[in-house]
Amino acid sequence: MESLCIVGNGGVSTCQAFTRLDTTRVGSRPRAQLGFGCFVRERYKYGNLVIARSGRSEVGNSKDGNFAVENEKEEKRGGLILGPERDSSGSVIGFNLIPPSGDGGVLESHEDATTGGTEEADIEGAEKVQTRVTYNIVFVTSEAAPYSKTGGLGDVCGSLPIVLAARGHRVMVVSPRYLHGGLADKNFAGASELDCHIKVYCFGGEQEVAFFHEYREGVDWVFLDHPSYHRPGNPYGDSQGAFGDNQFRFALLCHAACEAPLVLPLGGYTYGEKCLFLVNDWHAGLVPVLLASKYRPYGVYKDARTILVIHNLAHQGVEPAVTYTNLGLPSEWYGALGWVFPTWARTHALDTGEAVNLLKGAIVTVDRILTVSKGYAWEITTVEGGYGLHELLSSRRSVLNGITNGIDIYEWNPSSDKHIASNYSVDDLSGKVQCKIALQKELGLPIKPDCPMIGFIGRLDYQKGIDLIRWATPELLEDDVQFVMLGSGDPLYEDWMRATESTYKDKFRGWVGFNIPISHKITAGAEIFLR
């Protein structure tokens, strides 16, 4: 008979855990489901603890299933006991470390894998060892590449879920199914309609929505379908500006995202209530407010947690205060979203400045707040960068962190990028000049391999410093340089790009809009980047 040995500085403990182990070699990877992850390579104050296999045929075993200590002398020398942790039905769901008598209680085991969490043990100076436990993660976002994308938000929500799924988490992304009547509609061709139509109550009545689903790269991509998402333009507006019903469109997204884990049997079973919601920017900001006000009072989602990811604080989903009744929230929750503009920002003397702010509601109710960098986490707590929310964010500084955005190393690898003219690497940069020449030909610029090329890719917005680029461009183009810009946003800057291109035909190109292949070509061809 095989048995499990626990070898510590203080002694050896064994248990009759298995009648036979058929493998000849025991794997060393911790299994969170068994509760053994916290033992591997961890040093406790009671001594080094090692799990090993024993070939003994007989070991002691107590009636209650606790691991027996070989003898009383070993126990006195500091040996540890493993005690089973059982659920209400009597099934073993994990194990607790029980120190010798007099050492003060039980060392808690790590959570069961279904409860989720990646935890670090830090017991009185012990080495920090990550124990991987899986979560059910639900991304709620207005865009996710390659289905929809206007900038960095789409990049993050299109690539980060795939990475998390590869680490063993179950991941769902909930985003609208945009149909613009153009080539972009083919992005949703792989998604099939689920036989699940639900009705959510908001904006004075029942709104019926449908769901489409595609399982790709380990992620459940769920698309909310409603006529309000079927129109020309981008996810937020068209050439005339932002859509007037954006509050409705994204409130609908939030309501449906709260229902999706409960009603969609993806892969044969639902995600359930024990989820981690990652809500991105104001478009998803209603999710934590709904969980707190409409679900938890009835015992639903009581174990769910929410994280707000702020990509751009300048956009907050602010609408007149009278629109609060449209959001489908209890009246007593108005204070969470209530917002008052400062006097100088009001339109006239009789304007009270009262409004509802969806991003403010998310900041108030979420469990954690993340930004796209540590610097931005600090910036949004300042008067200059807080856009009126700096005091509120400062009050939540204890749960505010910044994690620097990364890149998709497969999509943006110049040694294998399918969009560029010539591949290159850090060991062989000869292909980069060919990328620049190809870009010059495509954009109609003079072919000058030795001419420095400056590139910019981003949203044309004051927040991005476009005003500084605008002021500096005439002086910059006096030198022998070429400047290529790609982006969309403020019509003022879009018109400036067009005018500058007409004035400096041999030096400047401004591409208004967003084009994935061109963004790759600019990145590969330019030697200097403005960010």
Coordinates of C-alpha atoms in Angstrom, one line a residue:
M1 CA 0.0 0.0 0.0
E2 CA 1.2 3.5 -0.9
S3 CA 1.0 6.3 1.6
L4 CA 1.7 10.0 1.9
C5 CA 4.5 11.3 4.0
I6 CA 4.8 14.7 5.4
V7 CA 8.4 15.4 6.3
G8 CA 9.2 18.4 8.5
N9 CA 12.1 19.6 10.6
G10 CA 10.3 18.3 13.5
G11 CA 9.5 14.8 12.3
V12 CA 7.7 12.6 9.8
S13 CA 3.9 12.1 9.5
T14 CA 2.2 9.6 7.2
C15 CA -1.3 8.9 6.2
Q16 CA -3.2 6.2 4.4
A17 CA -4.5 8.6 1.8
F18 CA -4.4 6.3 -1.2
T19 CA -4.6 2.5 -1.5
R20 CA -2.3 2.6 -4.5
L21 CA -0.4 5.1 -6.7
D22 CA 0.0 3.6 -10.1
T23 CA 2.5 6.1 -11.4
T24 CA 6.2 5.6 -10.8
R25 CA 6.9 9.3 -10.5
V26 CA 5.0 11.7 -8.4
G27 CA 4.3 15.1 -10.1
S28 CA 5.4 18.1 -8.1
R29 CA 2.7 20.6 -9.4
P30 CA 0.4 21.7 -6.6
R31 CA -3.3 20.9 -7.0
A32 CA -5.5 23.6 -5.5
Q33 CA -8.5 21.2 -5.5
L34 CA -6.8 19.0 -2.9
G35 CA -5.6 21.9 -0.8
F36 CA -2.0 20.9 -1.1
G37 CA -0.8 24.0 -3.0
C38 CA 0.2 25.8 0.2
F39 CA 2.7 23.0 1.2
V40 CA 4.9 23.0 -1.9
R41 CA 8.2 24.9 -1.3
E42 CA 6.8 26.8 1.6
R43 CA 8.7 27.3 4.8
Y44 CA 6.7 27.8 8.0
K45 CA 7.9 28.8 11.4
Y46 CA 7.4 25.1 12.5
G47 CA 10.0 24.0 10.0
N48 CA 10.4 23.0 6.3
L49 CA 7.5 21.0 5.1
V50 CA 7.8 18.5 2.3
I51 CA 5.3 16.2 0.7
A52 CA 6.8 12.8 -0.3
R53 CA 5.6 9.3 -1.2
S54 CA 6.2 6.4 1.1
G55 CA 6.3 2.7 0.3
R56 CA 5.3 1.6 3.8
S57 CA 2.6 -1.0 3.9
E58 CA 1.0 0.0 7.2
V59 CA 0.5 3.4 8.8
G60 CA -1.6 4.7 11.6
N61 CA -5.0 6.1 10.9
S62 CA -7.4 7.7 13.3
K63 CA -11.2 7.3 13.0
D64 CA -11.8 10.9 12.1
G65 CA -9.5 10.7 9.1
N66 CA -6.7 13.0 10.5
F67 CA -3.2 12.3 9.5
A68 CA -1.6 10.5 12.5
V69 CA 1.8 11.4 13.8
E70 CA 4.2 8.6 13.9
N71 CA 4.7 8.8 17.7
E72 CA 4.2 11.3 20.5
K73 CA 7.9 12.2 20.5
E74 CA 7.7 13.4 16.9
E75 CA 4.6 15.5 17.7
K76 CA 6.4 17.2 20.6
R77 CA 9.3 18.0 18.3
G78 CA 7.1 20.2 16.2
G79 CA 5.4 17.8 13.7
L80 CA 2.3 19.1 11.9
I81 CA -1.0 17.3 11.4
L82 CA -3.2 17.5 8.3
G83 CA -6.8 17.6 9.2
P84 CA -9.5 17.2 6.5
E85 CA -12.0 20.1 5.9
R86 CA -15.4 18.8 5.0
D87 CA -18.5 20.4 3.5
S88 CA -22.1 20.1 4.8
S89 CA -22.4 16.7 3.1
G90 CA -19.3 15.3 4.8
S91 CA -17.2 15.3 1.6
V92 CA -13.6 16.3 2.0
I93 CA -13.0 19.6 0.2
G94 CA -9.5 20.4 1.6
F95 CA -7.1 20.1 4.4
N96 CA -6.0 22.3 7.3
L97 CA -2.5 22.4 8.9
I98 CA -2.9 21.8 12.6
P99 CA 0.2 22.9 14.6
P100 CA 1.3 21.0 17.7
S101 CA -0.7 21.7 20.9
G102 CA 0.0 25.0 22.4
D103 CA 1.1 26.7 19.2
G104 CA -2.1 28.6 18.7
G105 CA -4.7 27.2 16.5
V106 CA -5.0 26.1 12.9
L107 CA -3.2 27.3 9.8
E108 CA -5.9 27.9 7.2
S109 CA -5.9 26.0 4.0
H110 CA -6.1 27.7 0.6
E111 CA -9.6 28.1 -0.9
D112 CA -11.1 25.3 -3.0
A113 CA -10.5 25.8 -6.7
T114 CA -14.1 26.6 -7.4
T115 CA -14.0 29.6 -5.1
G116 CA -11.3 31.3 -7.0
G117 CA -8.3 33.4 -6.3
T118 CA -4.5 33.6 -6.8
E119 CA -3.1 34.0 -3.3
E120 CA 0.3 34.6 -1.9
A121 CA 1.3 33.0 1.3
D122 CA 3.2 35.4 3.6
I123 CA 3.5 33.7 7.0
E124 CA 5.9 35.6 9.3
G125 CA 8.6 36.3 6.8
A126 CA 8.1 33.1 4.8
E127 CA 8.9 33.1 1.1
K128 CA 6.1 34.3 -1.1
V129 CA 4.9 31.4 -3.3
Q130 CA 1.9 31.9 -5.5
T131 CA -0.8 29.3 -5.3
R132 CA -2.9 29.2 -8.4
V133 CA -6.7 29.0 -7.9
T134 CA -9.1 29.6 -10.7
Y135 CA -11.8 32.2 -11.0
N136 CA -14.9 32.7 -13.1
I137 CA -14.1 36.0 -14.7
V138 CA -16.6 38.2 -16.6
F139 CA -15.3 41.1 -18.6
V140 CA -17.8 43.8 -19.4
T141 CA -16.7 46.2 -22.1
S142 CA -17.9 48.4 -24.9
E143 CA -15.3 47.0 -27.3
A144 CA -13.1 44.0 -27.7
A145 CA -10.7 43.4 -30.6
P146 CA -11.0 42.0 -33.2
Y147 CA -14.7 42.3 -33.0
S148 CA -14.8 46.0 -32.2
K149 CA -12.0 48.4 -31.5
T150 CA -11.3 52.2 -31.4
G151 CA -8.2 52.2 -29.3
G152 CA -6.4 50.7 -26.3
L153 CA -9.6 49.5 -24.5
G154 CA -10.4 47.2 -27.4
D155 CA -6.8 45.9 -27.4
V156 CA -6.8 45.1 -23.7
C157 CA -10.3 43.4 -23.7
G158 CA -9.4 41.4 -26.8
S159 CA -6.1 40.0 -25.5
L160 CA -6.1 39.9 -21.7
P161 CA -9.1 37.5 -21.5
I162 CA -7.1 35.0 -23.7
V163 CA -4.1 35.1 -21.4
L164 CA -6.2 34.6 -18.3
A165 CA -8.0 31.7 -19.9
A166 CA -4.6 30.1 -20.7
R167 CA -3.8 30.3 -17.0
G168 CA -6.8 28.1 -16.1
H169 CA -9.5 30.6 -15.4
R170 CA -12.9 30.4 -17.0
V171 CA -13.4 33.7 -18.8
M172 CA -16.4 35.4 -20.4
V173 CA -16.4 38.7 -22.3
V174 CA -19.7 40.5 -22.7
S175 CA -19.8 43.2 -25.3
P176 CA -22.4 44.6 -27.8
R177 CA -22.9 43.1 -31.3
Y178 CA -22.3 46.1 -33.4
L179 CA -23.5 45.9 -37.0
H180 CA -22.5 48.9 -39.1
G181 CA -23.5 47.7 -42.5
G182 CA -19.9 47.5 -43.6
L183 CA -16.9 45.1 -43.8
A184 CA -16.5 45.2 -40.0
D185 CA -19.7 43.2 -39.6
K186 CA -17.9 40.1 -40.7
N187 CA -16.0 40.1 -37.4
F188 CA -19.1 38.6 -35.8
A189 CA -19.5 35.9 -38.5
G190 CA -18.2 33.2 -36.1
A191 CA -20.7 33.9 -33.4
S192 CA -24.0 32.0 -33.4
E193 CA -27.2 33.0 -31.7
L194 CA -27.9 31.3 -28.4
D195 CA -31.4 30.1 -27.7
C196 CA -31.8 32.6 -24.8
H197 CA -33.8 35.8 -25.1
I198 CA -34.2 37.8 -21.8
K199 CA -36.1 40.9 -20.8
V200 CA -34.5 43.5 -18.6
Y201 CA -36.4 46.4 -17.1
C202 CA -35.0 49.9 -17.7
F203 CA -35.9 53.1 -19.4
G204 CA -39.6 52.8 -18.5
G205 CA -40.3 49.3 -19.8
E206 CA -39.1 45.8 -20.6
Q207 CA -36.2 45.6 -23.1
E208 CA -35.8 42.3 -24.9
V209 CA -32.2 41.3 -25.8
A210 CA -30.6 38.3 -27.4
F211 CA -27.1 36.8 -27.0
F212 CA -24.6 35.5 -29.6
H213 CA -21.7 33.4 -28.6
E214 CA -18.3 32.3 -30.0
Y215 CA -15.8 30.1 -28.1
R216 CA -12.4 31.1 -29.3
E217 CA -9.0 30.6 -27.7
G218 CA -10.4 29.4 -24.5
V219 CA -12.7 32.4 -24.0
D220 CA -16.5 32.7 -24.2
W221 CA -17.1 35.7 -26.3
V222 CA -20.7 36.8 -25.6
F223 CA -22.3 39.5 -27.7
L224 CA -25.4 41.4 -26.7
D225 CA -27.8 41.9 -29.6
H226 CA -30.3 44.7 -29.8
P227 CA -31.4 47.1 -32.5
S228 CA -29.7 50.1 -30.8
Y229 CA -26.3 48.5 -31.7
H230 CA -27.2 48.3 -35.4
R231 CA -26.2 51.6 -37.1
P232 CA -23.4 53.2 -39.1
G233 CA -20.5 54.7 -37.2
N234 CA -18.3 53.5 -34.4
P235 CA -19.4 52.1 -31.1
Y236 CA -20.0 55.6 -29.7
G237 CA -21.0 57.9 -32.5
D238 CA -20.7 58.9 -36.1
S239 CA -19.6 61.9 -38.1
Q240 CA -22.2 64.0 -36.4
G241 CA -20.8 63.3 -32.9
A242 CA -21.7 60.9 -30.0
F243 CA -25.0 59.0 -30.2
G244 CA -27.8 60.7 -28.2
D245 CA -28.9 57.4 -26.7
N246 CA -25.6 56.1 -25.4
Q247 CA -26.8 56.0 -21.9
F248 CA -29.5 53.6 -22.9
R249 CA -27.2 51.5 -25.1
F250 CA -24.7 50.9 -22.3
A251 CA -27.2 50.7 -19.5
L252 CA -28.7 47.8 -21.5
L253 CA -25.2 46.2 -21.7
C254 CA -24.8 46.4 -17.9
H255 CA -28.2 44.9 -17.2
A256 CA -27.6 42.0 -19.6
A257 CA -24.0 41.4 -18.4
C258 CA -25.4 40.9 -14.9
E259 CA -27.8 38.3 -16.2
A260 CA -25.4 36.5 -18.5
P261 CA -23.6 34.4 -15.9
L262 CA -26.9 33.3 -14.4
V263 CA -28.8 32.3 -17.6
L264 CA -26.3 31.3 -20.3
P265 CA -25.3 27.6 -20.3
L266 CA -22.0 28.1 -22.0
G267 CA -20.2 24.8 -22.4
G268 CA -23.1 23.0 -20.8
Y269 CA -23.3 25.0 -17.5
T270 CA -23.6 28.5 -16.4
Y271 CA -20.9 30.6 -14.7
G272 CA -23.1 31.1 -11.7
E273 CA -23.1 33.7 -9.0
K274 CA -19.5 33.4 -7.8
C275 CA -17.9 35.6 -10.4
L276 CA -15.3 38.2 -10.6
F277 CA -16.6 41.1 -12.8
L278 CA -14.0 43.3 -14.6
V279 CA -15.9 46.4 -15.7
N280 CA -14.1 48.7 -18.1
D281 CA -14.7 52.5 -18.1
W282 CA -18.1 54.2 -17.7
H283 CA -19.8 52.1 -20.3
A284 CA -19.8 49.1 -17.8
G285 CA -20.0 51.3 -14.7
L286 CA -23.5 50.4 -13.9
V287 CA -22.6 46.7 -13.2
P288 CA -21.3 47.1 -9.6
V289 CA -24.2 49.4 -8.8
L290 CA -26.7 46.8 -10.0
L291 CA -25.0 44.0 -8.1
A292 CA -25.1 46.1 -4.9
S293 CA -28.7 47.5 -5.3
K294 CA -30.7 44.9 -7.1
Y295 CA -29.1 41.5 -6.6
R296 CA -27.3 41.3 -3.2
P297 CA -30.4 42.4 -1.2
Y298 CA -32.0 39.2 -2.4
G299 CA -29.0 37.0 -1.8
V300 CA -27.8 36.8 -5.4
Y301 CA -24.2 37.5 -6.2
K302 CA -23.4 37.9 -2.5
D303 CA -20.0 36.3 -3.1
A304 CA -19.2 38.1 -6.4
R305 CA -16.5 40.7 -6.6
T306 CA -16.0 43.6 -8.9
I307 CA -13.0 45.5 -10.3
L308 CA -13.2 48.7 -12.1
V309 CA -10.6 49.3 -14.8
I310 CA -10.2 53.0 -15.7
H311 CA -8.8 53.4 -19.2
N312 CA -9.8 57.1 -19.7
L313 CA -11.2 59.1 -16.8
A314 CA -12.2 62.0 -19.0
H315 CA -15.3 60.2 -20.2
Q316 CA -17.6 59.4 -17.3
G317 CA -21.1 58.8 -18.7
V318 CA -22.7 62.0 -17.3
E319 CA -26.3 62.8 -18.1
P320 CA -29.0 65.1 -16.6
A321 CA -30.3 64.0 -13.2
V322 CA -33.8 63.3 -14.5
T323 CA -32.4 60.4 -16.4
Y324 CA -31.8 58.4 -13.2
T325 CA -35.2 56.9 -13.3
N326 CA -34.3 55.3 -16.7
L327 CA -31.5 53.3 -15.2
G328 CA -33.7 50.7 -13.5
L329 CA -32.2 51.4 -10.0
P330 CA -34.0 51.7 -6.7
S331 CA -34.7 55.4 -5.9
E332 CA -32.7 55.3 -2.6
W333 CA -29.5 54.6 -4.6
Y334 CA -29.5 58.0 -6.3
G335 CA -26.7 59.2 -4.0
A336 CA -24.3 56.7 -5.5
L337 CA -24.6 58.3 -8.9
G338 CA -25.6 61.8 -8.0
W339 CA -23.2 64.5 -9.4
V340 CA -23.2 68.3 -9.2
F341 CA -21.2 70.4 -11.7
P342 CA -19.2 73.3 -10.3
T343 CA -20.7 76.7 -10.8
W344 CA -18.3 77.7 -13.5
A345 CA -19.3 74.6 -15.6
R346 CA -23.0 75.3 -15.6
T347 CA -24.7 76.6 -18.7
H348 CA -26.8 79.4 -17.1
A349 CA -27.7 81.1 -13.8
L350 CA -30.7 78.8 -13.2
D351 CA -28.8 75.6 -13.9
T352 CA -28.4 73.6 -10.7
G353 CA -25.7 71.5 -12.2
E354 CA -27.4 68.2 -11.0
A355 CA -26.5 65.1 -13.0
V356 CA -25.9 61.4 -12.8
N357 CA -22.4 60.1 -13.3
L358 CA -22.1 56.4 -14.2
L359 CA -18.4 56.2 -13.6
K360 CA -18.8 57.8 -10.2
G361 CA -21.3 55.1 -9.3
A362 CA -18.8 52.5 -10.2
I363 CA -16.0 54.1 -8.1
V364 CA -18.3 54.2 -5.1
T365 CA -19.5 50.6 -5.2
V366 CA -16.6 48.4 -6.7
D367 CA -14.2 46.4 -4.5
R368 CA -11.1 47.4 -6.4
I369 CA -10.0 50.1 -8.9
L370 CA -7.3 49.6 -11.4
T371 CA -5.8 52.0 -14.0
V372 CA -3.6 51.3 -17.1
S373 CA -0.4 52.4 -15.3
K374 CA 0.9 53.3 -11.9
G375 CA 1.5 56.9 -13.1
Y376 CA -2.1 57.2 -14.2
A377 CA -3.3 55.8 -10.8
W378 CA -1.6 58.8 -9.2
E379 CA -2.6 61.3 -11.9
I380 CA -6.3 60.7 -11.5
T381 CA -6.1 61.7 -7.8
T382 CA -4.8 65.2 -8.7
V383 CA -6.9 68.2 -9.6
E384 CA -5.5 68.4 -13.0
G385 CA -6.0 64.7 -13.9
G386 CA -9.1 63.8 -11.8
Y387 CA -11.7 65.6 -14.0
G388 CA -13.7 66.4 -10.9
L389 CA -13.4 62.9 -9.3
H390 CA -10.0 63.4 -7.7
E391 CA -11.3 63.7 -4.2
L392 CA -13.5 60.7 -4.5
L393 CA -10.7 58.6 -5.9
S394 CA -8.3 59.9 -3.2
S395 CA -10.8 58.7 -0.6
R396 CA -10.5 55.2 -2.2
R397 CA -6.7 55.2 -2.5
S398 CA -6.5 52.1 -0.4
V399 CA -8.1 50.0 -3.2
L400 CA -6.6 52.0 -6.1
N401 CA -3.7 50.4 -8.0
G402 CA -2.1 50.8 -11.4
I403 CA -1.0 47.9 -13.7
T404 CA 0.9 48.9 -16.8
N405 CA -0.8 47.9 -20.1
G406 CA 1.2 45.3 -22.0
I407 CA 1.1 44.3 -25.6
D408 CA 0.1 41.1 -27.4
I409 CA 3.5 39.7 -28.2
Y410 CA 2.2 37.5 -30.9
E411 CA 0.2 40.2 -32.8
W412 CA 2.9 42.8 -32.5
N413 CA 6.0 40.7 -33.1
P414 CA 7.8 42.2 -36.1
S415 CA 9.6 38.9 -36.8
S416 CA 6.2 37.3 -37.7
D417 CA 3.8 40.3 -38.3
K418 CA 1.7 39.5 -41.4
H419 CA 0.8 43.2 -42.0
I420 CA 4.3 44.6 -42.6
A421 CA 6.4 44.5 -45.8
S422 CA 9.5 42.8 -44.3
N423 CA 9.9 41.0 -41.0
Y424 CA 12.8 41.9 -38.7
S425 CA 14.0 41.2 -35.2
V426 CA 16.3 42.7 -32.6
D427 CA 19.1 40.6 -34.0
D428 CA 18.5 41.7 -37.6
L429 CA 17.0 45.1 -38.1
S430 CA 17.6 45.2 -41.9
G431 CA 13.9 44.7 -42.6
K432 CA 12.9 47.8 -40.8
V433 CA 14.1 50.2 -43.6
Q434 CA 12.1 48.1 -46.1
C435 CA 9.0 48.6 -43.9
K436 CA 9.6 52.4 -44.0
I437 CA 10.1 52.4 -47.8
A438 CA 6.9 50.4 -48.3
L439 CA 4.9 52.8 -46.1
Q440 CA 6.3 55.8 -48.0
K441 CA 5.1 54.2 -51.3
E442 CA 1.7 53.4 -49.9
L443 CA 1.1 56.9 -48.5
G444 CA 2.6 58.7 -51.5
L445 CA 5.5 60.2 -49.6
P446 CA 9.0 60.7 -51.2
I447 CA 11.1 57.5 -51.0
K448 CA 13.8 58.6 -48.6
P449 CA 15.3 55.6 -46.6
D450 CA 17.5 57.9 -44.6
C451 CA 14.9 60.5 -43.7
P452 CA 13.7 60.1 -40.0
M453 CA 10.0 59.1 -39.8
I454 CA 7.9 60.2 -36.9
G455 CA 4.7 58.2 -36.1
F456 CA 1.6 58.8 -34.0
I457 CA -1.2 56.4 -33.4
G458 CA -4.0 57.3 -31.0
R459 CA -7.1 59.2 -30.2
L460 CA -7.3 62.8 -31.3
D461 CA -8.1 64.3 -28.0
Y462 CA -6.8 67.2 -25.9
Q463 CA -6.0 64.6 -23.1
K464 CA -3.5 62.9 -25.5
G465 CA -1.6 66.2 -26.0
I466 CA -2.7 66.7 -29.6
D467 CA -2.7 70.4 -29.0
L468 CA 1.0 70.3 -28.3
I469 CA 1.6 68.3 -31.5
R470 CA -0.5 70.8 -33.4
W471 CA 1.5 73.8 -32.2
A472 CA 4.9 72.1 -32.7
T473 CA 4.3 70.6 -36.1
P474 CA 5.1 73.7 -38.3
E475 CA 8.5 74.1 -36.7
L476 CA 9.1 70.3 -36.6
L477 CA 8.5 70.0 -40.4
E478 CA 11.1 72.7 -41.2
D479 CA 13.6 69.9 -40.7
D480 CA 14.2 67.0 -43.1
V481 CA 11.6 64.6 -41.5
Q482 CA 8.4 62.8 -42.4
F483 CA 5.4 62.7 -40.0
V484 CA 2.6 60.1 -40.2
M485 CA -0.5 60.3 -37.9
L486 CA -3.3 57.8 -37.5
G487 CA -6.4 58.5 -35.3
S488 CA -9.8 59.9 -34.9
G489 CA -11.6 61.9 -32.3
D490 CA -12.2 65.6 -31.9
P491 CA -13.3 67.1 -35.3
L492 CA -11.1 70.1 -34.7
Y493 CA -8.0 67.9 -34.8
E494 CA -9.3 65.8 -37.6
D495 CA -9.7 68.9 -39.7
W496 CA -6.2 70.1 -38.7
M497 CA -4.7 66.8 -39.9
R498 CA -6.3 67.2 -43.3
A499 CA -5.2 70.8 -43.6
T500 CA -1.7 70.0 -42.6
E501 CA -1.5 67.2 -45.1
S502 CA -2.5 69.7 -47.8
T503 CA 0.2 72.2 -46.7
Y504 CA 3.0 69.7 -46.3
K505 CA 2.4 67.2 -49.1
D506 CA 5.9 65.8 -49.1
K507 CA 6.3 65.6 -45.3
F508 CA 3.0 64.9 -43.5
R509 CA 0.2 62.3 -43.8
G510 CA -2.8 62.3 -41.6
W511 CA -5.1 59.2 -41.7
V512 CA -8.4 60.0 -40.1
G513 CA -10.0 56.9 -38.6
F514 CA -8.6 53.6 -37.4
N515 CA -7.0 51.0 -39.6
I516 CA -5.3 47.9 -38.1
P517 CA -2.9 47.1 -41.0
I518 CA -1.8 50.8 -41.3
S519 CA -1.2 50.9 -37.5
H520 CA 1.1 48.0 -37.8
K521 CA 2.9 49.5 -40.8
I522 CA 3.5 52.8 -39.0
T523 CA 4.8 51.0 -35.9
A524 CA 7.2 49.0 -38.1
G525 CA 8.3 51.9 -40.3
A526 CA 8.7 54.8 -37.9
E527 CA 11.9 55.4 -36.0
I528 CA 10.4 58.0 -33.6
F529 CA 7.1 57.7 -31.8
L530 CA 5.0 60.4 -30.2
R531 CA 2.8 59.1 -27.3

